[in-house]
Amino acid sequence: MTNDQLIKKIKELLNEGNVEKAKLFVEEHKDELGEYYDKAKVLLNSEKVEGLKKQFKKFF
């Protein structure tokens, strides 16, 4: 897979709500991602933040 295909797959998993699967996918393809590994980690972290925001909004 190309780096673009790997990032696209990660985004698809996140859009489907499969954060854990996305994390696993990133770790499994760490070597293939190379410099894109850091970008993928940023995607995962931003998804966590969005999830926390949604949970926080439920309280109000």
Coordinates of C-alpha atoms in Angstrom, one line a residue:
M1 CA 0.0 0.0 0.0
T2 CA 1.1 3.5 -0.6
N3 CA 1.3 6.1 2.1
D4 CA -1.8 7.8 0.8
Q5 CA -3.7 4.5 0.8
L6 CA -2.6 3.8 4.4
I7 CA -3.7 7.3 5.6
K8 CA -7.0 6.9 3.7
K9 CA -7.6 3.6 5.5
I10 CA -6.9 5.1 8.9
K11 CA -9.3 8.0 8.1
E12 CA -12.0 5.5 7.1
L13 CA -11.6 3.5 10.3
L14 CA -11.8 6.7 12.3
N15 CA -14.9 7.9 10.4
E16 CA -16.5 4.6 11.2
G17 CA -15.8 5.0 14.9
N18 CA -13.2 2.3 15.0
V19 CA -10.5 4.1 16.9
E20 CA -9.0 1.0 18.4
K21 CA -8.8 -0.7 15.0
A22 CA -7.2 2.5 13.6
K23 CA -4.6 2.4 16.4
L24 CA -3.8 -1.2 15.7
F25 CA -3.6 -0.6 11.9
V26 CA -1.2 2.3 12.5
E27 CA 1.1 0.2 14.7
E28 CA 1.0 -2.8 12.2
H29 CA 2.0 -0.5 9.4
K30 CA 4.4 1.7 11.3
D31 CA 7.4 0.8 9.1
E32 CA 5.4 1.3 5.9
L33 CA 4.2 4.7 7.1
G34 CA 7.6 6.0 7.7
E35 CA 7.4 9.8 8.1
Y36 CA 3.6 9.5 7.8
Y37 CA 3.6 7.6 11.1
D38 CA 3.6 10.9 13.0
K39 CA 0.8 12.3 10.9
A40 CA -1.2 9.2 11.6
K41 CA -0.6 9.6 15.4
V42 CA -1.9 13.2 15.1
L43 CA -5.1 11.9 13.4
L44 CA -5.6 9.4 16.2
N45 CA -5.0 12.1 18.9
S46 CA -7.4 14.5 17.3
E47 CA -10.0 11.8 17.1
K48 CA -9.6 11.2 20.9
V49 CA -10.1 14.9 21.5
E50 CA -13.3 15.0 19.4
G51 CA -14.6 12.0 21.3
L52 CA -14.0 13.6 24.6
K53 CA -15.7 16.8 23.4
K54 CA -18.8 14.8 22.5
Q55 CA -18.9 13.0 25.8
F56 CA -18.4 16.3 27.7
K57 CA -21.3 17.9 25.7
K58 CA -23.6 15.1 26.9
F59 CA -23.3 16.4 30.5
F60 CA -24.7 19.8 29.6

